[in-house]
Amino acid sequence: MAAPALPLKDRLAREIALTGPMSIADYVTRCLHDPEAGYYSTRPAIGATGDFITAPMVSQMFGELIGLWAIELWHRLGAPERVRLVEVGPGDGTLMADALRAARLAPDFLQSVDLVLIEPSPPLRAAQARMLADSDVHPRWVSSLDRIETDAPVILVANEVLDCLPARQFVRTEDGWAERRVGVDDAGALTFGLVRITSAFKRPAFDVEPGQTVEISDQQAAFGRDLATLVKAAGGAALLIDYGRARPEAGDTLQALRRHQKVDPLATPGEADLTQWADFPTVLEAAVHSGADVSGCLGQGDFLRLLGIEARADRLKQGRPDAADVIDRQLDRLTGDDQMGTLFKACAIFSPRSLVVPGFEA
């Protein structure tokens, strides 16, 4: 009989003891995607009874507006007979289910859609299949952006994907730069520490004071390049919505969430959701360097208002006067400056240059 697998925390500690401290990016990747015990690989818990909640779960209005955004973009692409509707990281499928329901207003659009979902997590793929089982368009799954065909224009949505693509952390000290890594202490427990930088790395172009942390995400930059490559080859646009920074700045944004509470990122590897802020400047710069065009960043609140969320809320309240208070709270959660309205941001990567992406006309 095979011996039971060691807990992920013990395996990581043993690996670090043998090979040396692990970068924050590598640690987060292992915690999220380890095949045997990674959070997304084995136990993602999304929703009110899980570890975190996303905008589509706050209100149906979010996904519905994304569906209407996709229809309008399809029209601006010339209403092609075939269009590839792609969602990266679809969660439990709520956003796409709401989007496709709203898209019933445009039957010709639905008939043109080839629905593709990019999801590495087996449990989440199963949840998406259940959620979309009765939808007007049946999805298919692929493993990565480079598996998307380019023989039809692409309309892509990535909501809260960038925050799952981790960053290394570099700290400015009084004596120079050091990298923050995960090591083990004398008792064998995981701990944070600093390792002096002995080789060249891309230093930030802005002033950083001693003690401040700078995050650099090669994975987020690669995602921007891959999106640009896709939309440039196929034509179309990618909509990115996430919480993060719209300008280069210092900050340690690593956090772990469990049952909607922040917990120690080192305490229970694989059992909590680990995230870092989206670095929109890095993503958009990478896309431009790869030949695509980009919009600026809008706060999620401003973006949803431009798409008509206030009018949609009024319509819902007319149909359900008894739910008016709930709908108002949902609207505030999605758009309020002290809720998701400012911290969460939206931007677009698109091609050709002449394409005007809905919500980013200015």
Short mmCIF file of C-alpha atoms in Angstrom, two decimals:
data_model
loop_
_atom_site.label_atom_id
_atom_site.label_comp_id
_atom_site.label_asym_id
_atom_site.label_seq_id
_atom_site.Cartn_x
_atom_site.Cartn_y
_atom_site.Cartn_z
CA MET A 1 0.00 0.00 0.00
CA ALA A 2 1.36 3.41 -0.97
CA ALA A 3 2.19 5.78 1.84
CA PRO A 4 -0.22 8.74 2.17
CA ALA A 5 1.00 11.92 0.49
CA LEU A 6 2.54 14.52 2.74
CA PRO A 7 0.49 17.72 3.28
CA LEU A 8 1.46 20.47 0.86
CA LYS A 9 2.89 22.56 3.70
CA ASP A 10 5.28 19.75 4.65
CA ARG A 11 6.26 19.10 1.04
CA LEU A 12 7.03 22.76 0.46
CA ALA A 13 9.09 22.99 3.65
CA ARG A 14 11.07 19.89 2.66
CA GLU A 15 11.67 21.24 -0.86
CA ILE A 16 12.80 24.63 0.44
CA ALA A 17 15.14 23.00 2.96
CA LEU A 18 16.76 21.09 0.10
CA THR A 19 16.87 23.72 -2.65
CA GLY A 20 16.71 27.09 -0.90
CA PRO A 21 14.12 29.84 -0.38
CA MET A 22 11.25 29.98 -2.88
CA SER A 23 10.10 33.15 -4.66
CA ILE A 24 6.67 34.51 -3.74
CA ALA A 25 5.47 33.83 -7.29
CA ASP A 26 6.55 30.18 -7.15
CA TYR A 27 5.03 29.73 -3.70
CA VAL A 28 1.66 31.16 -4.77
CA THR A 29 1.65 29.03 -7.91
CA ARG A 30 2.25 25.88 -5.88
CA CYS A 31 -0.43 26.78 -3.35
CA LEU A 32 -3.01 27.40 -6.08
CA HIS A 33 -2.16 24.74 -8.65
CA ASP A 34 -0.30 21.84 -7.02
CA PRO A 35 -1.95 18.80 -8.66
CA GLU A 36 -2.45 16.94 -5.38
CA ALA A 37 -3.37 19.71 -2.96
CA GLY A 38 -3.51 23.08 -4.75
CA TYR A 39 -6.46 25.32 -3.93
CA TYR A 40 -7.84 25.57 -7.47
CA SER A 41 -6.81 22.04 -8.38
CA THR A 42 -8.73 20.42 -5.56
CA ARG A 43 -10.94 22.65 -3.40
CA PRO A 44 -11.92 26.04 -4.87
CA ALA A 45 -14.66 27.52 -2.70
CA ILE A 46 -16.40 30.46 -4.37
CA GLY A 47 -19.55 32.18 -3.15
CA ALA A 48 -21.21 33.32 0.04
CA THR A 49 -20.55 29.99 1.76
CA GLY A 50 -17.00 29.69 0.38
CA ASP A 51 -13.84 31.73 0.73
CA PHE A 52 -14.56 34.71 -1.54
CA ILE A 53 -17.23 36.18 -3.80
CA THR A 54 -16.85 37.67 -7.26
CA ALA A 55 -18.82 40.40 -9.01
CA PRO A 56 -21.05 38.01 -11.03
CA MET A 57 -22.17 36.46 -7.74
CA VAL A 58 -23.04 39.85 -6.27
CA SER A 59 -25.74 40.46 -8.87
CA GLN A 60 -27.03 39.15 -12.18
CA MET A 61 -26.60 42.71 -13.50
CA PHE A 62 -22.85 42.24 -13.86
CA GLY A 63 -22.98 39.26 -16.20
CA GLU A 64 -25.97 40.64 -18.09
CA LEU A 65 -24.10 43.84 -18.90
CA ILE A 66 -21.07 41.85 -20.04
CA GLY A 67 -23.39 39.94 -22.37
CA LEU A 68 -24.75 43.19 -23.82
CA TRP A 69 -21.17 44.50 -24.11
CA ALA A 70 -20.29 41.42 -26.17
CA ILE A 71 -23.28 41.92 -28.47
CA GLU A 72 -22.37 45.55 -29.10
CA LEU A 73 -18.77 44.62 -29.79
CA TRP A 74 -19.96 41.94 -32.24
CA HIS A 75 -21.93 44.61 -34.11
CA ARG A 76 -18.88 46.88 -34.19
CA LEU A 77 -16.88 43.99 -35.64
CA GLY A 78 -19.38 43.87 -38.52
CA ALA A 79 -21.69 41.17 -37.08
CA PRO A 80 -19.57 38.30 -38.46
CA GLU A 81 -21.25 34.94 -39.11
CA ARG A 82 -18.78 33.31 -36.71
CA VAL A 83 -17.34 34.82 -33.54
CA ARG A 84 -15.38 33.16 -30.76
CA LEU A 85 -16.68 34.12 -27.32
CA VAL A 86 -13.97 33.27 -24.79
CA GLU A 87 -13.93 33.48 -21.01
CA VAL A 88 -10.71 32.98 -19.11
CA GLY A 89 -11.16 31.70 -15.56
CA PRO A 90 -14.99 31.44 -15.60
CA GLY A 91 -15.33 30.57 -11.90
CA ASP A 92 -18.53 28.61 -11.40
CA GLY A 93 -19.96 29.80 -14.74
CA THR A 94 -22.30 32.45 -13.31
CA LEU A 95 -20.97 35.33 -15.42
CA MET A 96 -21.32 33.43 -18.69
CA ALA A 97 -24.75 32.06 -17.79
CA ASP A 98 -26.02 35.58 -17.12
CA ALA A 99 -24.31 36.93 -20.25
CA LEU A 100 -25.88 34.28 -22.49
CA ARG A 101 -29.30 34.89 -20.99
CA ALA A 102 -29.02 38.61 -21.78
CA ALA A 103 -27.79 37.73 -25.28
CA ARG A 104 -31.17 36.19 -26.10
CA LEU A 105 -32.05 39.75 -27.10
CA ALA A 106 -29.80 39.15 -30.13
CA PRO A 107 -30.53 35.67 -31.57
CA ASP A 108 -28.23 36.27 -34.54
CA PHE A 109 -25.35 36.86 -32.14
CA LEU A 110 -26.05 33.63 -30.28
CA GLN A 111 -26.16 31.69 -33.54
CA SER A 112 -22.74 33.05 -34.45
CA VAL A 113 -21.06 32.15 -31.13
CA ASP A 114 -18.43 29.48 -30.60
CA LEU A 115 -18.14 29.46 -26.80
CA VAL A 116 -14.70 28.60 -25.43
CA LEU A 117 -13.78 28.45 -21.72
CA ILE A 118 -10.21 28.44 -20.42
CA GLU A 119 -10.12 26.76 -17.02
CA PRO A 120 -7.29 24.67 -15.52
CA SER A 121 -9.25 23.54 -12.45
CA PRO A 122 -11.12 20.22 -12.80
CA PRO A 123 -13.62 21.06 -10.02
CA LEU A 124 -14.41 24.42 -11.60
CA ARG A 125 -14.78 22.89 -15.08
CA ALA A 126 -17.38 20.57 -13.60
CA ALA A 127 -19.19 23.50 -11.95
CA GLN A 128 -19.18 25.44 -15.22
CA ALA A 129 -20.58 22.45 -17.11
CA ARG A 130 -23.45 22.20 -14.60
CA MET A 131 -24.15 25.94 -14.70
CA LEU A 132 -24.20 26.09 -18.51
CA ALA A 133 -25.93 22.75 -19.14
CA ASP A 134 -29.16 24.44 -20.26
CA SER A 135 -27.64 27.49 -21.95
CA ASP A 136 -28.36 28.45 -25.54
CA VAL A 137 -24.71 27.83 -26.50
CA HIS A 138 -22.76 24.78 -25.37
CA PRO A 139 -19.19 25.48 -24.25
CA ARG A 140 -15.97 23.68 -25.00
CA TRP A 141 -12.84 23.89 -22.88
CA VAL A 142 -9.23 24.48 -23.82
CA SER A 143 -6.16 24.68 -21.60
CA SER A 144 -4.58 27.97 -22.69
CA LEU A 145 -4.89 31.05 -24.87
CA ASP A 146 -2.60 29.61 -27.54
CA ARG A 147 -5.18 26.85 -28.15
CA ILE A 148 -7.74 29.40 -29.39
CA GLU A 149 -8.20 29.30 -33.16
CA THR A 150 -7.75 32.59 -35.03
CA ASP A 151 -10.10 31.93 -37.97
CA ALA A 152 -12.85 34.10 -36.44
CA PRO A 153 -12.90 37.33 -34.43
CA VAL A 154 -12.49 36.96 -30.68
CA ILE A 155 -14.56 38.52 -27.89
CA LEU A 156 -12.78 37.63 -24.66
CA VAL A 157 -13.65 38.29 -21.02
CA ALA A 158 -11.25 37.83 -18.10
CA ASN A 159 -12.83 38.79 -14.77
CA GLU A 160 -10.58 38.39 -11.71
CA VAL A 161 -7.92 36.44 -13.57
CA LEU A 162 -4.89 38.71 -13.26
CA ASP A 163 -4.99 38.56 -9.45
CA CYS A 164 -4.39 34.80 -9.73
CA LEU A 165 -1.16 35.36 -11.71
CA PRO A 166 1.43 35.92 -8.99
CA ALA A 167 4.31 38.34 -8.73
CA ARG A 168 7.79 38.18 -7.25
CA GLN A 169 8.44 40.73 -4.52
CA PHE A 170 11.50 42.96 -4.26
CA VAL A 171 12.25 45.12 -1.23
CA ARG A 172 14.34 48.28 -1.22
CA THR A 173 16.59 48.14 1.84
CA GLU A 174 19.07 50.65 3.21
CA ASP A 175 21.82 48.56 1.59
CA GLY A 176 20.19 47.96 -1.80
CA TRP A 177 17.62 45.56 -3.23
CA ALA A 178 16.59 42.18 -1.84
CA GLU A 179 13.97 39.64 -2.90
CA ARG A 180 11.31 38.53 -0.46
CA ARG A 181 11.12 34.74 -0.44
CA VAL A 182 9.59 31.88 1.52
CA GLY A 183 12.07 29.92 3.61
CA VAL A 184 12.01 27.67 6.66
CA ASP A 185 13.03 28.58 10.19
CA ASP A 186 15.03 26.48 12.65
CA ALA A 187 11.86 24.62 13.64
CA GLY A 188 11.08 23.76 10.02
CA ALA A 189 8.13 26.17 9.74
CA LEU A 190 7.56 28.32 6.66
CA THR A 191 8.66 31.93 7.08
CA PHE A 192 9.24 35.06 5.01
CA GLY A 193 12.75 36.38 4.57
CA LEU A 194 14.92 38.55 2.34
CA VAL A 195 17.61 37.34 -0.05
CA ARG A 196 20.05 39.92 -1.35
CA ILE A 197 19.92 40.50 -5.11
CA THR A 198 23.22 39.49 -6.68
CA SER A 199 22.20 39.69 -10.35
CA ALA A 200 20.49 42.25 -12.52
CA PHE A 201 16.72 42.61 -12.41
CA LYS A 202 14.32 45.13 -13.91
CA ARG A 203 14.36 47.95 -11.41
CA PRO A 204 11.20 50.08 -11.19
CA ALA A 205 11.12 53.36 -13.09
CA PHE A 206 9.59 55.17 -10.09
CA ASP A 207 11.04 56.18 -6.74
CA VAL A 208 10.98 53.51 -4.05
CA GLU A 209 11.77 54.33 -0.43
CA PRO A 210 13.74 51.96 1.82
CA GLY A 211 11.36 49.41 3.32
CA GLN A 212 8.92 49.53 0.41
CA THR A 213 8.03 46.47 -1.69
CA VAL A 214 7.77 46.31 -5.47
CA GLU A 215 5.88 43.48 -7.20
CA ILE A 216 6.93 42.23 -10.64
CA SER A 217 4.77 39.61 -12.34
CA ASP A 218 6.24 37.83 -15.35
CA GLN A 219 3.01 35.82 -15.55
CA GLN A 220 0.83 38.91 -15.85
CA ALA A 221 3.14 40.35 -18.51
CA ALA A 222 3.01 37.05 -20.42
CA PHE A 223 -0.79 37.09 -20.21
CA GLY A 224 -0.82 40.57 -21.76
CA ARG A 225 1.47 39.40 -24.56
CA ASP A 226 -0.65 36.31 -25.20
CA LEU A 227 -3.87 38.33 -25.33
CA ALA A 228 -2.27 40.75 -27.77
CA THR A 229 -1.06 37.91 -29.98
CA LEU A 230 -4.55 36.42 -30.05
CA VAL A 231 -6.55 39.56 -30.81
CA LYS A 232 -3.98 40.75 -33.35
CA ALA A 233 -4.19 37.45 -35.25
CA ALA A 234 -7.96 37.01 -35.02
CA GLY A 235 -9.26 40.53 -34.62
CA GLY A 236 -11.46 41.49 -31.70
CA ALA A 237 -11.03 42.58 -28.11
CA ALA A 238 -10.27 41.30 -24.63
CA LEU A 239 -11.97 42.85 -21.61
CA LEU A 240 -10.07 42.64 -18.33
CA ILE A 241 -11.72 43.43 -14.99
CA ASP A 242 -9.84 43.02 -11.74
CA TYR A 243 -8.72 44.73 -8.58
CA GLY A 244 -5.32 46.33 -8.79
CA ARG A 245 -3.19 49.33 -9.67
CA ALA A 246 -3.69 51.59 -12.68
CA ARG A 247 -0.26 53.23 -12.35
CA PRO A 248 3.16 51.93 -11.33
CA GLU A 249 3.58 52.08 -7.57
CA ALA A 250 5.09 50.22 -4.63
CA GLY A 251 3.07 47.94 -2.37
CA ASP A 252 2.90 44.47 -0.86
CA THR A 253 -0.49 43.12 -1.97
CA LEU A 254 -0.14 39.41 -1.19
CA GLN A 255 -3.15 38.14 0.73
CA ALA A 256 -4.83 34.88 1.59
CA LEU A 257 -8.59 34.55 2.00
CA ARG A 258 -10.41 31.78 3.81
CA ARG A 259 -14.12 31.95 4.62
CA HIS A 260 -14.08 35.63 3.59
CA GLN A 261 -11.40 36.46 6.16
CA LYS A 262 -7.77 37.38 5.61
CA VAL A 263 -5.45 34.72 6.98
CA ASP A 264 -1.69 34.13 7.14
CA PRO A 265 -0.54 33.19 3.59
CA LEU A 266 1.91 30.67 5.09
CA ALA A 267 -0.47 29.03 7.54
CA THR A 268 -2.38 26.56 5.37
CA PRO A 269 -0.91 26.22 1.85
CA GLY A 270 -3.50 24.97 -0.61
CA GLU A 271 -6.42 25.61 1.74
CA ALA A 272 -6.86 29.36 1.15
CA ASP A 273 -7.11 31.53 -1.95
CA LEU A 274 -3.90 33.51 -2.49
CA THR A 275 -3.97 36.66 -4.62
CA GLN A 276 -1.95 39.73 -5.55
CA TRP A 277 -3.11 42.91 -7.22
CA ALA A 278 -3.43 43.12 -10.97
CA ASP A 279 -0.63 45.24 -12.42
CA PHE A 280 -2.50 46.86 -15.29
CA PRO A 281 0.42 49.02 -16.49
CA THR A 282 2.59 45.92 -16.94
CA VAL A 283 -0.17 43.98 -18.72
CA LEU A 284 -1.04 46.82 -21.09
CA GLU A 285 2.60 47.66 -21.83
CA ALA A 286 3.25 44.02 -22.75
CA ALA A 287 0.21 44.04 -25.04
CA VAL A 288 1.34 47.19 -26.83
CA HIS A 289 4.83 45.79 -27.32
CA SER A 290 3.20 42.74 -28.93
CA GLY A 291 1.35 44.84 -31.47
CA ALA A 292 -2.15 45.30 -30.05
CA ASP A 293 -3.91 48.50 -29.05
CA VAL A 294 -5.14 49.16 -25.53
CA SER A 295 -7.55 51.36 -23.68
CA GLY A 296 -6.89 53.19 -20.48
CA CYS A 297 -8.18 51.90 -17.14
CA LEU A 298 -11.63 52.80 -15.87
CA GLY A 299 -12.92 52.15 -12.38
CA GLN A 300 -15.40 49.28 -12.41
CA GLY A 301 -18.11 51.62 -11.20
CA ASP A 302 -17.59 54.07 -14.06
CA PHE A 303 -17.39 51.23 -16.59
CA LEU A 304 -20.63 49.60 -15.42
CA ARG A 305 -22.41 52.94 -15.37
CA LEU A 306 -21.33 53.55 -18.97
CA LEU A 307 -22.81 50.15 -19.85
CA GLY A 308 -26.12 51.15 -18.24
CA ILE A 309 -26.15 49.40 -14.87
CA GLU A 310 -28.28 52.09 -13.22
CA ALA A 311 -30.99 51.74 -15.88
CA ARG A 312 -30.83 47.95 -15.52
CA ALA A 313 -31.22 48.25 -11.75
CA ASP A 314 -34.29 50.45 -12.23
CA ARG A 315 -35.82 47.86 -14.59
CA LEU A 316 -35.21 45.08 -12.08
CA LYS A 317 -36.80 47.12 -9.28
CA GLN A 318 -39.86 47.80 -11.43
CA GLY A 319 -40.30 44.07 -11.90
CA ARG A 320 -39.51 43.24 -8.27
CA PRO A 321 -40.49 46.17 -6.02
CA ASP A 322 -40.14 43.88 -3.00
CA ALA A 323 -36.44 43.40 -3.85
CA ALA A 324 -35.64 47.09 -4.38
CA ASP A 325 -33.48 47.38 -1.25
CA VAL A 326 -31.49 44.29 -2.19
CA ILE A 327 -30.94 45.54 -5.73
CA ASP A 328 -29.78 48.92 -4.41
CA ARG A 329 -27.28 47.19 -2.13
CA GLN A 330 -26.02 45.08 -5.03
CA LEU A 331 -25.64 48.18 -7.19
CA ASP A 332 -23.65 49.90 -4.45
CA ARG A 333 -21.44 46.84 -3.95
CA LEU A 334 -20.54 46.78 -7.66
CA THR A 335 -20.14 50.52 -8.24
CA GLY A 336 -19.59 52.29 -4.91
CA ASP A 337 -16.23 53.97 -4.40
CA ASP A 338 -15.93 52.36 -0.97
CA GLN A 339 -16.89 48.94 -2.38
CA MET A 340 -15.77 47.50 -5.75
CA GLY A 341 -16.27 50.63 -7.83
CA THR A 342 -12.79 52.16 -7.58
CA LEU A 343 -10.40 49.40 -6.50
CA PHE A 344 -11.68 47.19 -9.33
CA LYS A 345 -10.77 48.42 -12.78
CA ALA A 346 -11.58 47.61 -16.40
CA CYS A 347 -9.48 47.90 -19.53
CA ALA A 348 -9.40 46.47 -23.06
CA ILE A 349 -6.79 45.02 -25.43
CA PHE A 350 -7.93 45.09 -29.03
CA SER A 351 -7.15 44.99 -32.75
CA PRO A 352 -7.47 46.53 -35.30
CA ARG A 353 -6.71 50.07 -34.19
CA SER A 354 -9.95 51.30 -35.77
CA LEU A 355 -12.07 49.14 -33.48
CA VAL A 356 -13.94 51.18 -30.87
CA VAL A 357 -14.50 48.98 -27.82
CA PRO A 358 -17.80 49.61 -25.97
CA GLY A 359 -17.26 51.47 -22.72
CA PHE A 360 -13.91 52.90 -23.86
CA GLU A 361 -15.08 55.32 -26.56
CA ALA A 362 -13.33 58.38 -25.11
#
